[in-house]
Short mmCIF file of C-alpha atoms and ligand atoms in Angstrom, two decimals:
data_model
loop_
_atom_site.label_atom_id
_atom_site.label_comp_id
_atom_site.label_asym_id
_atom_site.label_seq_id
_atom_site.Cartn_x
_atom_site.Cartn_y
_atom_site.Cartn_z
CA UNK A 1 51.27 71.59 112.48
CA UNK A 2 48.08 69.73 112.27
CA UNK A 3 45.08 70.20 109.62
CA UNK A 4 43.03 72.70 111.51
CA UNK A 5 45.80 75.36 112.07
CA UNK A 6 47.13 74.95 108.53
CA UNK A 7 43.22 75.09 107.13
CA UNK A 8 43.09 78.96 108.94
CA UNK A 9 46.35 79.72 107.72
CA UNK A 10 45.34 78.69 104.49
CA UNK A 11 42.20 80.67 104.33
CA UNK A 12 44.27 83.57 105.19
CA UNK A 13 47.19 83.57 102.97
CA UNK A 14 46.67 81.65 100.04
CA UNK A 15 44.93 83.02 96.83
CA UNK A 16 41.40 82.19 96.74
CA UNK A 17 42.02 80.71 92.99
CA UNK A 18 43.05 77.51 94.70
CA UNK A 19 40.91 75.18 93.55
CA UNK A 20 40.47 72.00 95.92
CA UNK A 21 38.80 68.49 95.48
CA UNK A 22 36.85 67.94 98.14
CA UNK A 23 34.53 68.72 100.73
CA UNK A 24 36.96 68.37 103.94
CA UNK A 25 40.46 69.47 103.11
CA UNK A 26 43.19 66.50 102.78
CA UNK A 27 46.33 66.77 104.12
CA UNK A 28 48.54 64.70 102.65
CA UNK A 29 52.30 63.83 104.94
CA UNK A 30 54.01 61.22 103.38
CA UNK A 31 53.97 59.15 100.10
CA UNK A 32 55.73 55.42 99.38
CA UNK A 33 55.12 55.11 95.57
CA UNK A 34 51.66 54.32 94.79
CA UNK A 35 50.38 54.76 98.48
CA UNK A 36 50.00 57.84 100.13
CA UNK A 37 49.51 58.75 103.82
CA UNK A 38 47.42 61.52 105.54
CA UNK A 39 48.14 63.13 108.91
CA UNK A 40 46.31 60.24 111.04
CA UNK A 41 48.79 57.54 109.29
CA UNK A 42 45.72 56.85 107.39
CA UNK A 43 46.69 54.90 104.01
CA UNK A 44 45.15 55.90 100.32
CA UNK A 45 46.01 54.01 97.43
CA UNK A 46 46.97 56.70 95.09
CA UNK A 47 45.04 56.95 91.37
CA UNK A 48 46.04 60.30 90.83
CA UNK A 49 49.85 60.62 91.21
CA UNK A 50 49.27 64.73 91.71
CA UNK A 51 47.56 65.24 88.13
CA UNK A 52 49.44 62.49 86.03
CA UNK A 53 52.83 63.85 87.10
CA UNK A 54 54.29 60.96 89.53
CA UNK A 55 54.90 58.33 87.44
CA UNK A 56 57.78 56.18 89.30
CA UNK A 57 56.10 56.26 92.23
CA UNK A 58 55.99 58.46 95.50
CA UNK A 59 59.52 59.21 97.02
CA UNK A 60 60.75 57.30 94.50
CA UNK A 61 64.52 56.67 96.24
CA UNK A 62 66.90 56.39 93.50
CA UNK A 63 65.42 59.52 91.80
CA UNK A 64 65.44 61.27 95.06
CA UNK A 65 69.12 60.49 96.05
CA UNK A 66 69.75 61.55 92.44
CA UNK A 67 68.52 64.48 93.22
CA UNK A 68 69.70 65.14 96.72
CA UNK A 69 73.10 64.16 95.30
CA UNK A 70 73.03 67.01 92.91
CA UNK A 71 71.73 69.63 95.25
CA UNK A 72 74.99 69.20 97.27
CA UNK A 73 77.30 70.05 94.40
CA UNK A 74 75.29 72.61 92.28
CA UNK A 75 71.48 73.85 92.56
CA UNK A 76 71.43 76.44 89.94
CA UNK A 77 73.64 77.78 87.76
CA UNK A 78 71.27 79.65 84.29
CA UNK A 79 71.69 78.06 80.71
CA UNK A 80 74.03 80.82 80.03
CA UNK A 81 76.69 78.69 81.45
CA UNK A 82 77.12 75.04 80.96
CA UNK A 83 76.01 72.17 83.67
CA UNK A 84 76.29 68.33 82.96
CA UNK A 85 72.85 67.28 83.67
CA UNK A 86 71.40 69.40 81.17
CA UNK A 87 73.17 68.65 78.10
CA UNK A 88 73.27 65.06 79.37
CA UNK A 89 69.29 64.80 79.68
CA UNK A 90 68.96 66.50 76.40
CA UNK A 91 70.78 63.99 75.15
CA UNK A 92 68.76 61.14 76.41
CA UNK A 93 65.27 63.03 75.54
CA UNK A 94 66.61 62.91 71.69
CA UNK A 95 67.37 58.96 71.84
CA UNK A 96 63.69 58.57 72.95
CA UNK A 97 61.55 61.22 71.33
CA UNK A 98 60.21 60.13 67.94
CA UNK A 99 61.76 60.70 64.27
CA UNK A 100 64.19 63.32 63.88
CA UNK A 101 63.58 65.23 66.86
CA UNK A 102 66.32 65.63 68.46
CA UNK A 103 67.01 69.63 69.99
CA UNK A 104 65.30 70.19 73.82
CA UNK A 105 64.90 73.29 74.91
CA UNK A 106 64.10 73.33 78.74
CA UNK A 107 61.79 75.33 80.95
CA UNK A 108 59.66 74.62 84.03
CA UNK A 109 55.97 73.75 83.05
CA UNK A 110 54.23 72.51 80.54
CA UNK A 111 52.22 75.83 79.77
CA UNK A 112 56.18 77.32 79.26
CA UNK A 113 56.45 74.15 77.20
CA UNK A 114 53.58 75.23 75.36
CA UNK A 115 54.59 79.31 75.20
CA UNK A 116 58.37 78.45 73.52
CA UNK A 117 57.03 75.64 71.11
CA UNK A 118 53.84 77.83 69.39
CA UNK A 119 57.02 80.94 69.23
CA UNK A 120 59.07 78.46 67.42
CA UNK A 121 56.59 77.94 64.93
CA UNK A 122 55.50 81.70 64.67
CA UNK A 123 59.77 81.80 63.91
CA UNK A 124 59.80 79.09 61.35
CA UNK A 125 56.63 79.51 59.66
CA UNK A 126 56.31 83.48 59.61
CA UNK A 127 52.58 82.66 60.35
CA UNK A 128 50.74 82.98 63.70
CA UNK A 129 47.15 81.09 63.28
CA UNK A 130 46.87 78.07 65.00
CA UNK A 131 44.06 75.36 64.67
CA UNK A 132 43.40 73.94 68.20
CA UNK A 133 40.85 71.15 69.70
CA UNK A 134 37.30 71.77 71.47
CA UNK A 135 38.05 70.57 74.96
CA UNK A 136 41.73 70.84 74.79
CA UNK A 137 43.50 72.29 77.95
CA UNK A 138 47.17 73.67 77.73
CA UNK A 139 47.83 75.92 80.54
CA UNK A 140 47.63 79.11 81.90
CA UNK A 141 49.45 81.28 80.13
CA UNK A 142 48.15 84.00 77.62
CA UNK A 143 49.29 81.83 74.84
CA UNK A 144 48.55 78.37 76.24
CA UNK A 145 45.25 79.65 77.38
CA UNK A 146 44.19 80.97 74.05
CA UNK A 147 44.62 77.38 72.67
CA UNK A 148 42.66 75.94 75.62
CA UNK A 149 38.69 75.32 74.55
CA UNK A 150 37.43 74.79 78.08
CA UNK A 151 34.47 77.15 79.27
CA UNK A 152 35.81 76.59 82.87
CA UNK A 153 39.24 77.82 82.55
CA UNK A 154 38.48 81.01 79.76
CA UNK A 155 37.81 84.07 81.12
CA UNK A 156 36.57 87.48 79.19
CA UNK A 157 40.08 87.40 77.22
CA UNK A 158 40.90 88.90 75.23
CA UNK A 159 43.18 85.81 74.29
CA UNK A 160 45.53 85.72 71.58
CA UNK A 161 44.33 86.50 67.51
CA UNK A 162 44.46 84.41 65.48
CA UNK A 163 43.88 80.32 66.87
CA UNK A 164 41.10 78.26 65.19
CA UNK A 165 38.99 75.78 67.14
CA UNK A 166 37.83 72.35 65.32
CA UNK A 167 35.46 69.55 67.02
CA UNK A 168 37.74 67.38 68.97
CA UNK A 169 37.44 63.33 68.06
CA UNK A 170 35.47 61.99 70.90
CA UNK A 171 32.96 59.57 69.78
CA UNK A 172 31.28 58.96 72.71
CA UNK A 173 29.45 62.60 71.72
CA UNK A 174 30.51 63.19 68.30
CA UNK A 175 29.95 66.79 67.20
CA UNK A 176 28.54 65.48 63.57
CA UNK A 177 26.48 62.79 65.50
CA UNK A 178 28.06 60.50 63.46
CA UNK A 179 29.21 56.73 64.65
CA UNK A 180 32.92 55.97 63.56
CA UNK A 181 34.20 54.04 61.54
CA UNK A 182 31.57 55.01 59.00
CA UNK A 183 31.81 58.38 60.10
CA UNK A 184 34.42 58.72 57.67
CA UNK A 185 36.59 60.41 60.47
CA UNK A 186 34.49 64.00 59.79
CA UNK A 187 36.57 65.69 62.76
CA UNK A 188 39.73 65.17 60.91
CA UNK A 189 38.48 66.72 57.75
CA UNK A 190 36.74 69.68 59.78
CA UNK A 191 40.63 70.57 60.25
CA UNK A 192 40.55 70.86 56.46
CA UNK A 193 37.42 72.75 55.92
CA UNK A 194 38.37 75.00 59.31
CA UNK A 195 41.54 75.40 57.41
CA UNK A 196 39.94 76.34 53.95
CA UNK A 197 37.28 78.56 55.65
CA UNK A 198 38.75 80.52 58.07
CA UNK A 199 42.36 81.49 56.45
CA UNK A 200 43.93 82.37 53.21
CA UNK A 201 44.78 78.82 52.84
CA UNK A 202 48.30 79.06 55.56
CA UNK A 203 48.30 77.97 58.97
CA UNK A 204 51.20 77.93 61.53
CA UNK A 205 50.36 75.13 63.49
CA UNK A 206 48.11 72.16 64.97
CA UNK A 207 47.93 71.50 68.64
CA UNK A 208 46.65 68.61 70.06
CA UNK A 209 47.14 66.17 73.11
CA UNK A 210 47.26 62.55 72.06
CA UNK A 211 45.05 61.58 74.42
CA UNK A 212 43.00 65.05 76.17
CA UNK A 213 43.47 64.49 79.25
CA UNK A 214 41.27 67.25 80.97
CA UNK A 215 39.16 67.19 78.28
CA UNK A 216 37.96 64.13 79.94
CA UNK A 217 40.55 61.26 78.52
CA UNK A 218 39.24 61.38 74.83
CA UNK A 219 41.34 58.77 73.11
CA UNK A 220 41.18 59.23 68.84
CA UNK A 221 40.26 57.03 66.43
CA UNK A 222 44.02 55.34 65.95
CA UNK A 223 44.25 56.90 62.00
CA UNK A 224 42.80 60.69 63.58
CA UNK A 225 46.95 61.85 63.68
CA UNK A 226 48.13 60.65 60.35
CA UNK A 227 44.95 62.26 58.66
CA UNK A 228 45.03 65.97 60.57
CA UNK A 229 49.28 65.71 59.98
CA UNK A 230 48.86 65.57 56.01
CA UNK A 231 45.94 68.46 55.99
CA UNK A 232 48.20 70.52 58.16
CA UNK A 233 51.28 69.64 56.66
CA UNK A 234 49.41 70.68 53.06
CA UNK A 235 48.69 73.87 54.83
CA UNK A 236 52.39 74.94 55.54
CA UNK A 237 51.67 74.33 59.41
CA UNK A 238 53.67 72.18 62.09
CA UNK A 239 51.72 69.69 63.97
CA UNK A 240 52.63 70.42 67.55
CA UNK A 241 52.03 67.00 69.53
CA UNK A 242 51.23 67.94 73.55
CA UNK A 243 52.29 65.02 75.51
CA UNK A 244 52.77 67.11 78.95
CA UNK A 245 49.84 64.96 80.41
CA UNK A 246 50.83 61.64 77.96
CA UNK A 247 54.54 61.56 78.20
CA UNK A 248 56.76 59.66 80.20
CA UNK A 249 55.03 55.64 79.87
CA UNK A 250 51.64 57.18 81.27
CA UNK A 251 49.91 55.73 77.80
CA UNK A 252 52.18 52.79 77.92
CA UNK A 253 54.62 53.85 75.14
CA UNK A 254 57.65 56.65 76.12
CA UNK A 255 55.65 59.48 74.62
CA UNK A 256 51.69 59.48 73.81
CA UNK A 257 51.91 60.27 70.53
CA UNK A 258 53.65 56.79 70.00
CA UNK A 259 50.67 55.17 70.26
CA UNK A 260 49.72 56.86 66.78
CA UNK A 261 52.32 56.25 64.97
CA UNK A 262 52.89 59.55 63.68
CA UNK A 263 56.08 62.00 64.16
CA UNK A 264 54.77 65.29 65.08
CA UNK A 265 57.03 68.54 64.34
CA UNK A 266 57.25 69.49 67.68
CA UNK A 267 56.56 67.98 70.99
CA UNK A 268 55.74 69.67 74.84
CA UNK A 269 56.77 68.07 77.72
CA UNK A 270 56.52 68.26 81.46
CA UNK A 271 54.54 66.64 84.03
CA UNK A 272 56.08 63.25 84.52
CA UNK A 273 59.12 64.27 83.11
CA UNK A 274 61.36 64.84 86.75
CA UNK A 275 58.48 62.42 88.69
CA UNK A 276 57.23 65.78 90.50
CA UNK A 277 60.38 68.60 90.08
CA UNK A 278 59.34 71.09 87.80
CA UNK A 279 60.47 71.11 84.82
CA UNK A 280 59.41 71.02 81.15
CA UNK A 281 60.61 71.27 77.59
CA UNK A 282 59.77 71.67 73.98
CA UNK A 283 61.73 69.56 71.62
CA UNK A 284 62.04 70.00 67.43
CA UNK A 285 64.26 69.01 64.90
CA UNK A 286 67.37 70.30 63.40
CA UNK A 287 65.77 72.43 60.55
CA UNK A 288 62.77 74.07 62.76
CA UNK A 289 64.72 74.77 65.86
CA UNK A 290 67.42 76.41 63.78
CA UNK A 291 64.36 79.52 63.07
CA UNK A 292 65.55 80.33 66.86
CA UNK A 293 68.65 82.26 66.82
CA UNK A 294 70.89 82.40 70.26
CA UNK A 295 69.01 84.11 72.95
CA UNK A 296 65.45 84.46 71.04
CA UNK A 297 64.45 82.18 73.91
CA UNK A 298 65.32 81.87 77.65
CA UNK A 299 64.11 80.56 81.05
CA UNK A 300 66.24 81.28 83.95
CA UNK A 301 65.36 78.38 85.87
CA UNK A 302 64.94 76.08 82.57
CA UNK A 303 66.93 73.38 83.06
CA UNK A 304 67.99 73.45 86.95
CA UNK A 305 70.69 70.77 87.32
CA UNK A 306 68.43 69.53 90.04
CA UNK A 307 65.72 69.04 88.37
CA UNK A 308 67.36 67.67 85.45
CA UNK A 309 69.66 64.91 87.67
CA UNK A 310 65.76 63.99 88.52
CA UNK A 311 64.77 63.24 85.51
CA UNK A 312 67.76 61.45 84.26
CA UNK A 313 66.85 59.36 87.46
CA UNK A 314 63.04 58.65 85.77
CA UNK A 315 63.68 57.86 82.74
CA UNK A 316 66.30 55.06 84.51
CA UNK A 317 63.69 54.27 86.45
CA UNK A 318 60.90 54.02 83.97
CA UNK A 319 63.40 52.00 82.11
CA UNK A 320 64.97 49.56 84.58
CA UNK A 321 61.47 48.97 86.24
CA UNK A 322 60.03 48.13 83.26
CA UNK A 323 57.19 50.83 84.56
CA UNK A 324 56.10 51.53 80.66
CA UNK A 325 55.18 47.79 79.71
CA UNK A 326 53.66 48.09 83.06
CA UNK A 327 51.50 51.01 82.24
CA UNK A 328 50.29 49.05 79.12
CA UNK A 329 49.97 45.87 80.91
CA UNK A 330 47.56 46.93 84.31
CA UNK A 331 46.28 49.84 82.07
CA UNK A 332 44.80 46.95 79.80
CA UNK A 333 43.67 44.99 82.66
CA UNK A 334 42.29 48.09 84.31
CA UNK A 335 40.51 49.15 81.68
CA UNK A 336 38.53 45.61 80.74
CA UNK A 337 37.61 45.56 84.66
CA UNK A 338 35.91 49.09 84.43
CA UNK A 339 34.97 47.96 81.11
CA UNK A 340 32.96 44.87 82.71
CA UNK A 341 31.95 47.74 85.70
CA UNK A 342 30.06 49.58 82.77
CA UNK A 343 28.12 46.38 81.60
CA UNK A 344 26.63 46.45 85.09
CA UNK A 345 26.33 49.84 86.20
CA UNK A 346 23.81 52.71 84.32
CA UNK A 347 25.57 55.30 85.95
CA UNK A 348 28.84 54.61 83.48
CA UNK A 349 28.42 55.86 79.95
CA UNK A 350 31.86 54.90 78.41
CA UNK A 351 35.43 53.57 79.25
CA UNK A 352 37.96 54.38 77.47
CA UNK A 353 41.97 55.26 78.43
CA UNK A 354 45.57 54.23 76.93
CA UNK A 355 47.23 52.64 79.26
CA UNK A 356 47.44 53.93 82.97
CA UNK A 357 45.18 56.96 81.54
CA UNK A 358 41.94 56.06 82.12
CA UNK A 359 38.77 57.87 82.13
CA UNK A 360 35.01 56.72 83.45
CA UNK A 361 32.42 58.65 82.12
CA UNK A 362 29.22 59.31 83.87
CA UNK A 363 26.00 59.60 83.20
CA UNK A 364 22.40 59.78 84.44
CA UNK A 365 20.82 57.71 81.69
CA UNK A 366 22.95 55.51 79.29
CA UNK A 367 20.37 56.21 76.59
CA UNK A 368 20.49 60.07 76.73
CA UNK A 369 23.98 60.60 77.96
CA UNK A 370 22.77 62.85 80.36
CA UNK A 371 26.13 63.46 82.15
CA UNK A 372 26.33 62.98 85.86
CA UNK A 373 28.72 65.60 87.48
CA UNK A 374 26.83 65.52 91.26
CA UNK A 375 27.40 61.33 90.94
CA UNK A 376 30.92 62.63 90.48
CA UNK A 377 31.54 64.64 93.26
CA UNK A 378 30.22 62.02 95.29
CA UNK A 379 32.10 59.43 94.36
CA UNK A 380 35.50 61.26 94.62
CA UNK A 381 34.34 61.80 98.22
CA UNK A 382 33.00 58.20 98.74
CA UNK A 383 36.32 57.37 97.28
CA UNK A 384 38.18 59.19 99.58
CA UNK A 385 36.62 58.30 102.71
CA UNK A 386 37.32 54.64 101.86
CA UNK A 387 41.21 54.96 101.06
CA UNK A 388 41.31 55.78 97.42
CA UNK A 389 42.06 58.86 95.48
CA UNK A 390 40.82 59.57 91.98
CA UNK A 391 40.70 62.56 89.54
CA UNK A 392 38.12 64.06 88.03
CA UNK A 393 37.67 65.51 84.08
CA UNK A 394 35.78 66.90 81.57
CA UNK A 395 33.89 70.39 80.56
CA UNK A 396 30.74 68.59 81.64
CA UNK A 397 32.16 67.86 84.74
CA UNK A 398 31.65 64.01 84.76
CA UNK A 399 34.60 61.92 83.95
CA UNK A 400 36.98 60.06 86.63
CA UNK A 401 40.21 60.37 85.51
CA UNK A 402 42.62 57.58 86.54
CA UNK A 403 46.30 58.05 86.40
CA UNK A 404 48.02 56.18 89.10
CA UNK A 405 51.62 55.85 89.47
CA UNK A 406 52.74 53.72 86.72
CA UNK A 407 54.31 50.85 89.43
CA UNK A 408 50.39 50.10 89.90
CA UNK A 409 49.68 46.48 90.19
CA UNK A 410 47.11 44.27 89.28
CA UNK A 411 46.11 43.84 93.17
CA UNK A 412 46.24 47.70 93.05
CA UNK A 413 43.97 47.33 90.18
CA UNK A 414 41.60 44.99 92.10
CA UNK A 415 41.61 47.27 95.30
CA UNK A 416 40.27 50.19 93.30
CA UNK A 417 37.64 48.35 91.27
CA UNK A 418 36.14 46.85 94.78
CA UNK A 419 35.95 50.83 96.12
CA UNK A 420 34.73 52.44 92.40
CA UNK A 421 32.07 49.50 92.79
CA UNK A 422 30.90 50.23 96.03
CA UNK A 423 30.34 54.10 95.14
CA UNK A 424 28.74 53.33 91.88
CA UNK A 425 26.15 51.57 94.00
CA UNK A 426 26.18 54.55 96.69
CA UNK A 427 25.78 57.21 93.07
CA UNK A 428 23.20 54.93 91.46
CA UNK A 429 20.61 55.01 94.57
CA UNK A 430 19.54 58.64 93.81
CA UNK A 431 18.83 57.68 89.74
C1 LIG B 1 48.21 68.50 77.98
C2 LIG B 1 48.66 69.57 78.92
N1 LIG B 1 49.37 70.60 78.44
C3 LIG B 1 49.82 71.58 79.25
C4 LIG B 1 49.54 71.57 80.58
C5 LIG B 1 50.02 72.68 81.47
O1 LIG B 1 51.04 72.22 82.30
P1 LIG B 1 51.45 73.04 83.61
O2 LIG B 1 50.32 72.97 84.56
O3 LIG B 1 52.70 72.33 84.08
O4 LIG B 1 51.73 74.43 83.17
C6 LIG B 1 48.80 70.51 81.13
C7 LIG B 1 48.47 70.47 82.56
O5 LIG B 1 47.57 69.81 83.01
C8 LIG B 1 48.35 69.49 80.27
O6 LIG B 1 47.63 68.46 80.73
#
């Protein structure tokens, strides 16, 4: 069926939620790892592996015949009965997730991820305020959406009582106006005084992304984790560490939150986690996950054999292909290209990213910061046009967001810098 007649069927079935990049609809047919194809055979180099979720690569085979494999024997059997893949994944996830955690429970999104974790800690901690970041996003549902600070995806609410926002650490546009390191690291100890001020003293938990992804790729100060952890550790809470968007070598260690070395309470998976099969997972220690008593929790879908033979297959692939010391590797180089981009171009405020997650931030005027989300729009479409696909970020509306598949190479790397370049230039002409 070609674009036209799928565009009017679109338009007449589908939700008008759907939210869609850009101008002209893309129809993507086919995808080879980090290249993707449209319906005219036309070739895009892929920087957005389907919002940070592709990691090894389009049509990865291995993970695919993996997969395939497992459909023929067994597609779906519940967690109230036992299948291999499952307990075998589970197993794998608690060799590579940090510290002591060690007990997966699995589900099919990272806003599920995000439900099951903050009810674990309501369990364990008999207390249901949570302290969350400005600019955070975790999902869609009631709970994930209370914890989400983004003016774009809130409605009216009412959302769920009881979750405390604190300024997020982005220094690029520091909330205290302050310039780090002599800042002191003030949005850590807002937790603190948010803590102090707005309870009797308790929390239940933290929640925080390594690295916000949506947010607009706001990377913290590398001491931000081990500071909030103590305060909300002091506090009675759990630090809940989202690494839906950071997981799985897209920051260039297994999980996100590796990068700080800190071992959070409880971690939220997804995304990358079956390189595009849905499926996510909340992971905790003995002692927490033991507040859960059989059947408190349940997903009927959670842990699809399918899905789970998939991601067995990833994190195979992510190991045998070396893709994580890849991620670190071109992310590095990546980033000191865009890095020597922003030296030459005033449309590019700041740089910044952990290895393949990478964000350019844009503005009108370097001096005033005034962002630039029409020079945005543009360029994703200037982008497109000229075989490259990027993401965009941000509640102002003005970040590229780079996640490519993490078998990107340094040619790949060179490709996209020559294109970015070229529709800086194109952005910069109406400043
Ligand atoms: C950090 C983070 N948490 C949670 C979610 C929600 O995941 P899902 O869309 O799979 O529900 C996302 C999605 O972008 C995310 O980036």
């Amino acid at each position: 069926m070609n674009l036209e007649e799928l565009e009017e069927k679109r338009k007449k079935y589908l939700m008008p939620c759907y939210a869609h990049y850009f101008q002209e609809m893309l129809l993507i047919e086919r995808g080879e790892r980090q290249y993707l194809f449209d319906g005219q055979g036309k070739r895009y180099l892929d920087c957005f592996a389907g919002v940070a979720v592709v990691n090894c690569g389009h049509a990865h085979p291995l993970i695919n015949q993996r997969a395939f494999e497992q459909m023929q024997s067994l597609v779906h059997i519940s967690s109230l009965m036992l299948s291999s893949p499952m307990v075998l994944l589970a197993e794998k996830l608690a060799q590579i997730t940090p510290g002591d955690l060690n007990r997966i429970f699995f589900c099919n999104s990272g806003a599920e991820a995000v439900e099951g974790a903050t009810a674990l800690v309501k369990a364990f901690t008999d207390n249901h305020q949570f302290i969350a970041l400005r600019s955070s996003f975790h999902g869609r549902t009631l709970m994930a959406l209370s914890l989400t600070a983004q003016k774009s995806w809130r409605g009216k609410g009412p959302y769920a009582p009881g979750v405390i926002f604190v300024a997020n650490p982005y220094c690029y546009r520091c909330t205290f106006n302050l310039t780090y390191p002599s800042c002191g690291l003030a949005c850590a100890e807002d937790v603190e005084m948010a803590i102090e001020s707005c309870t009797n003293g308790e929390i239940g938990g933290f929640i925080a992304e390594p690295v916000q992804g949506n947010g607009g790729v706001i990377v913290p100060p590398m001491e931000y984790f081990g500071i909030v952890g103590e305060i909300v550790h002091r506090h009675g809470g759990l630090f809940i560490d989202d690494d839906v968007q950071c997981g799985f070598g897209r920051t260039g260690e297994w999980f996100g939150i590796q990068n700080f070395n800190v071992i959070p309470d409880l971690m939220t998976l997804g995304k990358g986690m079956a390189n595009g099969l849905p499926l996510g997972a909340f992971v905790s220690n003995d002692v927490i996950s033991r507040a859960f008593k059989p059947g408190q929790h349940f997903s009927t879908f959670g842990g699809n054999p399918v899905n789970c033979a998939a991601a067995l297959a990833t994190l195979e692939v992510l190991k045998e292909e070396n893709l994580i010391s890849n991620s670190r590797r071109v992310g590095e180089i990546f980033l000191e290209k865009l890095k020597n981009l922003e030296e030459k171009h005033p449309s590019i405020g700041e740089v910044r990213g952990l290895g393949l997650l990478i964000g350019v931030e844009l503005v009108k005027d370097k001096k005033t910061k005034e962002p630039y989300p029409q020079g945005l729009s543009q360029i994703l479409e200037f982008c497109r046009e000229n075989g490259l696909l990027i993401g965009k970020a941000g509640p102002l509306g003005n970040v590229i967001r780079i996640t490519p598949p993490l078998c990107f190479t340094e040619e790949n790397v060179e490709e996209a810098c020559e294109i970015l370049e070229r529709g800086l230039r194109q952005i910069e002409e109406a400043l």
